C-alpha positions as a Markdown table, in Angstrom:
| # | Residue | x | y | z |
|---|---|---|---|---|
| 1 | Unk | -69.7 | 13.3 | -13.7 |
| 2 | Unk | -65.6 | 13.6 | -13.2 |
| 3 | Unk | -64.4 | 17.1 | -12.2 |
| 4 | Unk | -60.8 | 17.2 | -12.9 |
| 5 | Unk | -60.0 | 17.3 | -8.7 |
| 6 | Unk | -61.5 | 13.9 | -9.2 |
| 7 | Unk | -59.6 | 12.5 | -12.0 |
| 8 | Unk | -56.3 | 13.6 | -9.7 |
| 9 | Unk | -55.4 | 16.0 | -12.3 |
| 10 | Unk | -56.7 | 19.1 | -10.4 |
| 11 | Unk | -58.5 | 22.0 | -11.5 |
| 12 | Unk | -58.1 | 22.7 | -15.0 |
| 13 | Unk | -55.5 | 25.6 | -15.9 |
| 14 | Unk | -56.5 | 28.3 | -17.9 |
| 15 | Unk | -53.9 | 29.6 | -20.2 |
| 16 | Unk | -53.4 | 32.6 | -22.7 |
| 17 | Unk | -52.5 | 31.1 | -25.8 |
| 18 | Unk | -49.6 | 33.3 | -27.9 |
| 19 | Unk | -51.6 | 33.6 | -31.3 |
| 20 | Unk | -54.5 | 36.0 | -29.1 |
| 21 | Unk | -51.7 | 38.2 | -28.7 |
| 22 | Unk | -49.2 | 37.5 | -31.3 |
| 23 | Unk | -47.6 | 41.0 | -30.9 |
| 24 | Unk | -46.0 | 40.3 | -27.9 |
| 25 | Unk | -42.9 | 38.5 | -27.1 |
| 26 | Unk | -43.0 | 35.6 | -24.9 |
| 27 | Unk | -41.7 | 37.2 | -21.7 |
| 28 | Unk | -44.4 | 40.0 | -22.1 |
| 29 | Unk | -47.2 | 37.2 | -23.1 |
| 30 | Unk | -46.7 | 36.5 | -19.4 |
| 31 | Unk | -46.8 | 39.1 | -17.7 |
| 32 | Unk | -50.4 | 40.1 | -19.3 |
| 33 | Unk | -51.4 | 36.6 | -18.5 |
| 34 | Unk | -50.5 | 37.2 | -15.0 |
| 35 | Unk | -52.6 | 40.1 | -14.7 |
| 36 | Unk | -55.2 | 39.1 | -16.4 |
| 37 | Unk | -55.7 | 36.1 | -14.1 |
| 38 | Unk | -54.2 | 33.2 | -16.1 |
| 39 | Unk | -52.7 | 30.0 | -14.9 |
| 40 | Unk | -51.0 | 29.6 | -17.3 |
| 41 | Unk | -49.6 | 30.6 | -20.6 |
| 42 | Unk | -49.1 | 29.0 | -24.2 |
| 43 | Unk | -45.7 | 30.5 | -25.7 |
| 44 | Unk | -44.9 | 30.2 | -29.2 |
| 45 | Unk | -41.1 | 29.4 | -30.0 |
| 46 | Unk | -40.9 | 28.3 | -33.4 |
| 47 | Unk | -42.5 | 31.6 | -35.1 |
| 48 | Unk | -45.1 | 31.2 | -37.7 |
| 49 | Unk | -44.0 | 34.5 | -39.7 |
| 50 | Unk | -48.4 | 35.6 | -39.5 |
| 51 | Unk | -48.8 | 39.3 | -39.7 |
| 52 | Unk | -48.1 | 41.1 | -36.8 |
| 53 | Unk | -46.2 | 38.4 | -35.2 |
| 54 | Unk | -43.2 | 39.3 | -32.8 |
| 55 | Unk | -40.1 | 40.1 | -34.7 |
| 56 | Unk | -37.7 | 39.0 | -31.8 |
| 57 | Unk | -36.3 | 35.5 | -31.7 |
| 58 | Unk | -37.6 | 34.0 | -29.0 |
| 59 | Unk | -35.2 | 31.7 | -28.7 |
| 60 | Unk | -32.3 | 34.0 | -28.3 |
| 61 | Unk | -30.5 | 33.7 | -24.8 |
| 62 | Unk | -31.8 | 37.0 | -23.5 |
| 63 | Unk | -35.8 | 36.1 | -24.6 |
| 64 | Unk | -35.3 | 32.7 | -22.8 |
| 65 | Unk | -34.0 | 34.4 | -20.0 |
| 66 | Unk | -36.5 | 37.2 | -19.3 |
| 67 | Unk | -39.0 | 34.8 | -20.3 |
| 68 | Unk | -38.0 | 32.6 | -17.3 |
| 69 | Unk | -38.0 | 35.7 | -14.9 |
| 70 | Unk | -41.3 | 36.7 | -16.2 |
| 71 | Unk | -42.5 | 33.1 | -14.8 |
| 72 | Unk | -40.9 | 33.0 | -11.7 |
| 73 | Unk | -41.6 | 36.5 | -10.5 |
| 74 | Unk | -45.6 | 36.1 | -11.7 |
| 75 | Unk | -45.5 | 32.1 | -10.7 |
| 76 | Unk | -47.5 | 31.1 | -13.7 |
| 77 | Unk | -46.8 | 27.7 | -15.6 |
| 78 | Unk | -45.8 | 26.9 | -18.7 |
| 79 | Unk | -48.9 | 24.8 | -20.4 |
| 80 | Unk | -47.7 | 24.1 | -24.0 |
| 81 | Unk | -45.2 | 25.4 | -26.6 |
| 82 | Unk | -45.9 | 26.0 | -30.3 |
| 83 | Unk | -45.9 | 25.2 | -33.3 |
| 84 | Unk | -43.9 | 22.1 | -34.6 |
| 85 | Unk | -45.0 | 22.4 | -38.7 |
| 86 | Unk | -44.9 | 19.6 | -41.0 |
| 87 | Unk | -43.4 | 20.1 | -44.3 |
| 88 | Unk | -42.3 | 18.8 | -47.5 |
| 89 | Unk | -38.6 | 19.9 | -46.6 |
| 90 | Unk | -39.2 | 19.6 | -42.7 |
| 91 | Unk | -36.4 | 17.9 | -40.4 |
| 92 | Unk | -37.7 | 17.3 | -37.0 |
| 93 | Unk | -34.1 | 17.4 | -35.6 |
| 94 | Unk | -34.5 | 21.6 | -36.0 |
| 95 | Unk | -37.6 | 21.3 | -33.7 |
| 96 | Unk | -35.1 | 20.4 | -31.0 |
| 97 | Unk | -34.0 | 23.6 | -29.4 |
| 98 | Unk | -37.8 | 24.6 | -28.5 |
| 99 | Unk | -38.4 | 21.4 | -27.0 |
| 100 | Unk | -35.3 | 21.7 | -24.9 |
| 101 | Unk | -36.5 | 25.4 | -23.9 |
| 102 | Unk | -40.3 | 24.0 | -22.9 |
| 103 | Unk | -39.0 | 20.9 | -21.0 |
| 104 | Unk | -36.7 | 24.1 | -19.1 |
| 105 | Unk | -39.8 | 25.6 | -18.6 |
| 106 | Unk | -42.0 | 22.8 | -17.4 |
| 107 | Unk | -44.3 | 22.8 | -20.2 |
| 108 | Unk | -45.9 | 19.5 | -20.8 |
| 109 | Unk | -47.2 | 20.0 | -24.1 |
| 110 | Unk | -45.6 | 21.1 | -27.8 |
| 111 | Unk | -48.5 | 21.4 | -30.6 |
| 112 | Unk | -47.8 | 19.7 | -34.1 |
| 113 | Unk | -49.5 | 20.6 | -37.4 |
| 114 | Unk | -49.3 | 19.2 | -41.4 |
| 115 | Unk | -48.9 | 21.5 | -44.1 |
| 116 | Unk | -47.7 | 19.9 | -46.9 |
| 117 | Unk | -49.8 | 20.0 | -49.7 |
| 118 | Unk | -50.0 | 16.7 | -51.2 |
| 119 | Unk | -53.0 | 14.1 | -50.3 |
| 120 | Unk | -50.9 | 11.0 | -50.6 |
| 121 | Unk | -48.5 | 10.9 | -48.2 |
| 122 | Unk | -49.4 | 9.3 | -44.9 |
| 123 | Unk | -46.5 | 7.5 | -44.8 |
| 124 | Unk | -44.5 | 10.8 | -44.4 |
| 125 | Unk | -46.8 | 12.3 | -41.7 |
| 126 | Unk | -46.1 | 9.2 | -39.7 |
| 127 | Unk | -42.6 | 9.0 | -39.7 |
| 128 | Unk | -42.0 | 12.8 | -38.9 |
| 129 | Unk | -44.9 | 12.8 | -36.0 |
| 130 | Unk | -43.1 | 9.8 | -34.6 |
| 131 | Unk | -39.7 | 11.3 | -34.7 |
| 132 | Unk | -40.8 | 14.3 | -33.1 |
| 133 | Unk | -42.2 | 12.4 | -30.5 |
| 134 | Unk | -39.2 | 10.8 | -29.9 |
| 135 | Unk | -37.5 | 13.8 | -29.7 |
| 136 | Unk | -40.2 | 15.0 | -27.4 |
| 137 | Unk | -40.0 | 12.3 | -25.0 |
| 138 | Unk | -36.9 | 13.0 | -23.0 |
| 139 | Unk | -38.2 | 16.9 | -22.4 |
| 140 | Unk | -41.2 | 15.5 | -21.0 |
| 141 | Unk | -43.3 | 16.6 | -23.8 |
| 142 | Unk | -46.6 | 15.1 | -25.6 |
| 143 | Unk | -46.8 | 16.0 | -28.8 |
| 144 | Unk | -50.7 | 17.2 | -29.7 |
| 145 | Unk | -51.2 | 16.7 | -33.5 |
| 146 | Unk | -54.0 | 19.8 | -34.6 |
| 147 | Unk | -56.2 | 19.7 | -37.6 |
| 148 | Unk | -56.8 | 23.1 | -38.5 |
| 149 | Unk | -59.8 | 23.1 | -41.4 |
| 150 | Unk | -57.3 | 24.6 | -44.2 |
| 151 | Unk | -54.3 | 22.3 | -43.2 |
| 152 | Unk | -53.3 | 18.7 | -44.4 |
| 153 | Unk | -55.0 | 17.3 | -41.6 |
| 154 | Unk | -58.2 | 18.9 | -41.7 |
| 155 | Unk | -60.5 | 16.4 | -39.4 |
| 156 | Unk | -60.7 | 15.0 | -36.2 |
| 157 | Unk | -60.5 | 11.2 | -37.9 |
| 158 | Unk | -57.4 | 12.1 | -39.8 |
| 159 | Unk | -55.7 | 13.5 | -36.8 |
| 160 | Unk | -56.2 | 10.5 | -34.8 |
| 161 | Unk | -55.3 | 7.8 | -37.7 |
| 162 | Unk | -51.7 | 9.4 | -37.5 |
| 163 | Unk | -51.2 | 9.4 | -33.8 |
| 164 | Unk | -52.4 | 6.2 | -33.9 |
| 165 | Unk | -50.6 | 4.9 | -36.5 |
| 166 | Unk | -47.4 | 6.3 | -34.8 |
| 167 | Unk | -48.1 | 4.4 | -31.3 |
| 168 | Unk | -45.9 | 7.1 | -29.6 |
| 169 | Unk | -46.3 | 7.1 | -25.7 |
| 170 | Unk | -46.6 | 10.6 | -25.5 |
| 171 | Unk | -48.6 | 11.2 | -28.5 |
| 172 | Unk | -51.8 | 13.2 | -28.3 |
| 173 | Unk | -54.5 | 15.0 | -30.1 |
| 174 | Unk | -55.5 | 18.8 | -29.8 |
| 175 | Unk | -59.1 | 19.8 | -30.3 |
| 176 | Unk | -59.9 | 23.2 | -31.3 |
| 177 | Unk | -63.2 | 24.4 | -30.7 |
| 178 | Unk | -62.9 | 26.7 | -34.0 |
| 179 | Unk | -61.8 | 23.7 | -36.1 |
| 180 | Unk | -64.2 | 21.6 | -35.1 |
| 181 | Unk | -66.9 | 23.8 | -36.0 |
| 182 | Unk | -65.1 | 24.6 | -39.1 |
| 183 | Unk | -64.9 | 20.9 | -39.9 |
| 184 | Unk | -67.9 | 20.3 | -39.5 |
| 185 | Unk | -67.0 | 18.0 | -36.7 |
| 186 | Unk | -69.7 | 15.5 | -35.0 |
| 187 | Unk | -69.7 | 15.8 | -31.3 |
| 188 | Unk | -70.3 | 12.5 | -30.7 |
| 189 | Unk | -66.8 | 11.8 | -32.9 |
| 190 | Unk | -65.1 | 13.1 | -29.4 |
| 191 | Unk | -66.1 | 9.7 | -27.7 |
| 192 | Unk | -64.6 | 7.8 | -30.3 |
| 193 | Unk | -61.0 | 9.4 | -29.2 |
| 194 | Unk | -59.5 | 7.4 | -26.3 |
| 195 | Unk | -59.5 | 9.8 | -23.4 |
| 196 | Unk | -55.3 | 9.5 | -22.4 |
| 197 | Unk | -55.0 | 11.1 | -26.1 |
| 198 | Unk | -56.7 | 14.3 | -25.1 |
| 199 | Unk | -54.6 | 16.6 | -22.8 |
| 200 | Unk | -56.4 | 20.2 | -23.4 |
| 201 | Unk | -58.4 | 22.3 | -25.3 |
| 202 | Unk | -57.8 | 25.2 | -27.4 |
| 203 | Unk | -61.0 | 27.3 | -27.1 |
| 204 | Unk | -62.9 | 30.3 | -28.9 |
| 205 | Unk | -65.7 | 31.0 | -30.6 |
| 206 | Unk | -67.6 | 31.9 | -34.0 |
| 207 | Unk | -70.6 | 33.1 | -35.8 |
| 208 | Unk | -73.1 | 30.6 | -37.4 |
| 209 | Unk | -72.0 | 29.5 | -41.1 |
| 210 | Unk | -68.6 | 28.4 | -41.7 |
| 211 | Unk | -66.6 | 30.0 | -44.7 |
| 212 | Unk | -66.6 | 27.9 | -48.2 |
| 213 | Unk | -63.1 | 29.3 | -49.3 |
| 214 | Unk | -59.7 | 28.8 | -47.2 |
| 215 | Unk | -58.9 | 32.3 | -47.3 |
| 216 | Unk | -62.3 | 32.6 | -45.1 |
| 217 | Unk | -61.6 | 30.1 | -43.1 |
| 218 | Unk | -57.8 | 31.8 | -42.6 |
| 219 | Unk | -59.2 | 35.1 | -41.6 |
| 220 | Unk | -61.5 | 34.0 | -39.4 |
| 221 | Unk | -58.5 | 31.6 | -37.1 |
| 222 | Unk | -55.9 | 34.1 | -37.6 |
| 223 | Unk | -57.7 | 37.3 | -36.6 |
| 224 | Unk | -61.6 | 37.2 | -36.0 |
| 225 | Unk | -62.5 | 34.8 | -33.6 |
| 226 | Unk | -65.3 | 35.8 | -30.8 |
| 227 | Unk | -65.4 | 35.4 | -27.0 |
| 228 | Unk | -66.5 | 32.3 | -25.7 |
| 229 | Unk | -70.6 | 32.6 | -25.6 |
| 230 | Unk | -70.7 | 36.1 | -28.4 |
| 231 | Unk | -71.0 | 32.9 | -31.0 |
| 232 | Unk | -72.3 | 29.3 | -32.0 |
| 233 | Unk | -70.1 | 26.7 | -31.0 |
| 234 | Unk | -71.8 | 24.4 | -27.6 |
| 235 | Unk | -68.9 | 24.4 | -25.5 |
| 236 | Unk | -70.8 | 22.4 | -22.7 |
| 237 | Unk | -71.2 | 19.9 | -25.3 |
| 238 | Unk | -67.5 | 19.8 | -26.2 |
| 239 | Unk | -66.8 | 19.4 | -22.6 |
| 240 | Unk | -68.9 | 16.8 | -21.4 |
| 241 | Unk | -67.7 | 14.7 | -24.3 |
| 242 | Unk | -64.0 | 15.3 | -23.1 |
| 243 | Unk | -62.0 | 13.8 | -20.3 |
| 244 | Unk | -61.2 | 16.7 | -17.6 |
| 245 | Unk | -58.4 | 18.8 | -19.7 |
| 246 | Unk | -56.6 | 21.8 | -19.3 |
| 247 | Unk | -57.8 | 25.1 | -21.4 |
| 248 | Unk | -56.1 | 27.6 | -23.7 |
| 249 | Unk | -58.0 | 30.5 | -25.1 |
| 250 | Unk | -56.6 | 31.1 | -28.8 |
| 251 | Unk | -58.6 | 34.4 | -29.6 |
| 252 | Unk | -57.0 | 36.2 | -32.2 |
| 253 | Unk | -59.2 | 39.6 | -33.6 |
| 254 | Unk | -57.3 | 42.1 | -33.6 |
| 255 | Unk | -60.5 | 44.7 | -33.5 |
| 256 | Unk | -60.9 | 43.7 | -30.1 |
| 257 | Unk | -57.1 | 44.0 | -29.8 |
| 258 | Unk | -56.9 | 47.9 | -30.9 |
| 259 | Unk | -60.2 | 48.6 | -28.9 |
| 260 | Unk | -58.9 | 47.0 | -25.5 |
| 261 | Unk | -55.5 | 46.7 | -26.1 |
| 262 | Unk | -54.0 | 43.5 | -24.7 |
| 263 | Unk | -54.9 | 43.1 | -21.3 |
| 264 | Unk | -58.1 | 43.9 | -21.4 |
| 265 | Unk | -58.7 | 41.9 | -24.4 |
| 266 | Unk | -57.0 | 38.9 | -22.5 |
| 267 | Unk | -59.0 | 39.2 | -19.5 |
| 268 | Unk | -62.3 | 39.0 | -21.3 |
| 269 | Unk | -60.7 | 36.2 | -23.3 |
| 270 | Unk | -60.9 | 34.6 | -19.9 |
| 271 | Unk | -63.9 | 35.7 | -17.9 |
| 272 | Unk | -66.0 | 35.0 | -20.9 |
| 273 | Unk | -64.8 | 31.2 | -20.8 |
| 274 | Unk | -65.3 | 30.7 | -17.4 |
| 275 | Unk | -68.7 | 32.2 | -17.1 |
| 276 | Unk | -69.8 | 30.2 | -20.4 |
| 277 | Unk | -68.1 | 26.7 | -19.7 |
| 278 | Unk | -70.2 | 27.3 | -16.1 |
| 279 | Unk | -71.0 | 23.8 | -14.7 |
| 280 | Unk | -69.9 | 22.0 | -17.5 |
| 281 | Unk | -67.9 | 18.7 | -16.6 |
| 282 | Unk | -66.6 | 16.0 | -18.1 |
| 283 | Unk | -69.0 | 12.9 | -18.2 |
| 284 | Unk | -66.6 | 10.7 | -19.3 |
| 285 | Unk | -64.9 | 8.2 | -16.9 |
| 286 | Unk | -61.4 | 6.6 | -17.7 |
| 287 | Unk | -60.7 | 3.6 | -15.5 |
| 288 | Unk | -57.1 | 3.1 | -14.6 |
| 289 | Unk | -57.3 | -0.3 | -16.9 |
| 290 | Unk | -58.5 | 1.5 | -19.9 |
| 291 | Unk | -54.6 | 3.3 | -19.8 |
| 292 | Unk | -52.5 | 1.3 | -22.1 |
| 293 | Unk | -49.6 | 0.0 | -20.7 |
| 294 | Unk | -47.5 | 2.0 | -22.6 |
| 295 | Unk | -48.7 | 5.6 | -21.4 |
| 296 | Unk | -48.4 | 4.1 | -17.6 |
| 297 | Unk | -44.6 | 3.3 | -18.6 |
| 298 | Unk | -44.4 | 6.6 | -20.1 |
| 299 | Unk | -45.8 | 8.9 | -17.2 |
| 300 | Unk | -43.5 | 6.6 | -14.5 |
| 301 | Unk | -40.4 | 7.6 | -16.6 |
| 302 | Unk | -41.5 | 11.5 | -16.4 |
| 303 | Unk | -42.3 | 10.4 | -12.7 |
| 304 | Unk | -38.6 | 9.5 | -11.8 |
């Protein structure tokens, strides 16, 4: 087995992903975090308009700012940014101003998802994934395509066949445990991924049975998901299958949320995970030749 110390990446950072506690702005998101006992935290600067979602900009010159003496003062990192949408009327060139703020952050990741709402048009989803990485690239971002269940993109296999269509260098696929159940996802589809694609993990968990309408399926993501081990999903399974990758808990329910307030509900976000990932380690083993040449080019660029 690999343990991420082994793989040179070092432990595995845990981080509070914005959509468990969509309410607050960035600069509070880490403060919580910091107290709760994160590494880490996942903010969201490109808003999604969900209900309950933070009303301030946070890309406004103030938010920036008190988001970036929330970090230094509580010393926790900056894991991804969210959410790059693709649309029918999309230009990745508005994208820009977040990837600017994560690459001043040190984030290393921005999530991308598809949302248009045709079933012919993989051509398109190329050419904006690819431009986004481009745009991406000087920040020092990957860009992780998602396939949440009631998106475009709504499998592990049609994730991948974009990134790899696009042959970007810092192009990259998210996993989320949720979607994966939803899916209907194969474990053993996670081998088929080359590991340098997979950089973390967003990570709750559900009941058995998996909705049959999207409006189930939309509930359930955007405000009842469970603590890691309360539900079905075999996260020891997803991890062994992985290379060593950071984690971020995406945990929306806001029960839990008005029960515990945010906190609390963060820090059981997190001591569930740890206690139910437990031993689990990667088992799979990425020899320095299996990198492609063009993701050791890419990572000595970010090096220098």
């Amino acid at each position: 087995m690999v343990k991420p110390e082994e793989a040179g990446a070092g432990p595995s950072l845990y981080s509070l992903a914005h959509l468990t506690l969509i309410g607050c702005t960035p600069p509070e998101l880490v403060y919580i975090a910091a107290r709760a006992g994160y590494d880490a935290v996942s903010p969201r600067f490109i808003p999604m308009h969900v209900p309950g979602e933070f009303t301030q900009s946070p890309i406004d010159k103030a938010q920036v700012q008190a988001t970036k003496t929330a970090l230094s003062t509580t010393g926790l990192k900056v894991l991804d940014v969210e959410i790059a949408r693709i649309t029918e009327d999309v230009d990745p060139r508005s994208f820009e101003r977040s990837l600017e703020i994560g690459g001043e952050l040190g984030a290393k990741r921005m999530i991308m998802s598809a949302w248009t709402n045709t079933r012919d048009d993989r051509d398109f989803l190329i050419d904006v994934y690819s431009e986004t990485c481009e745009l991406a690239a000087p920040y020092g971002l990957t860009v992780d395509l998602e396939f949440p269940s009631f998106s475009r993109l709504r499998t592990l296999d049609e994730a991948l066949d974009i990134v790899r269509a696009s042959d970007q260098p810092n192009g990259g696929i998210l996993v989320d445990t949720l979607y994966l159940h939803l899916s209907r996802v194969d474990l053993g589809e996670l081998l088929h991924v080359p590991s340098d694609l997979f950089h973390f993990l967003h990570i709750s968990d559900c009941l058995p049975g998996i909705a049959d309408t999207r409006e189930g399926m939309i509930q359930l993501a955007r405000d009842a998901r469970l603590y890691p081990g309360e539900g079905w999903i075999d996260f020891t399974g997803i991890i062994e299958r992985m290379p060593p990758v950071d984690y971020s808990i995406e945990l929306p329910n806001q029960s839990r949320v008005a029960e515990l307030g945010y906190e609390e509900h963060a820090r059981r976000c997190l001591s569930h995970a740890k206690r139910t990932f437990g031993e689990a380690r990667s088992q799979r083993r990425m020899p320095d030749a299996a990198i492609p040449k063009h993701q050791e080019d890419y990572h000595e660029q970010r090096a220098h």
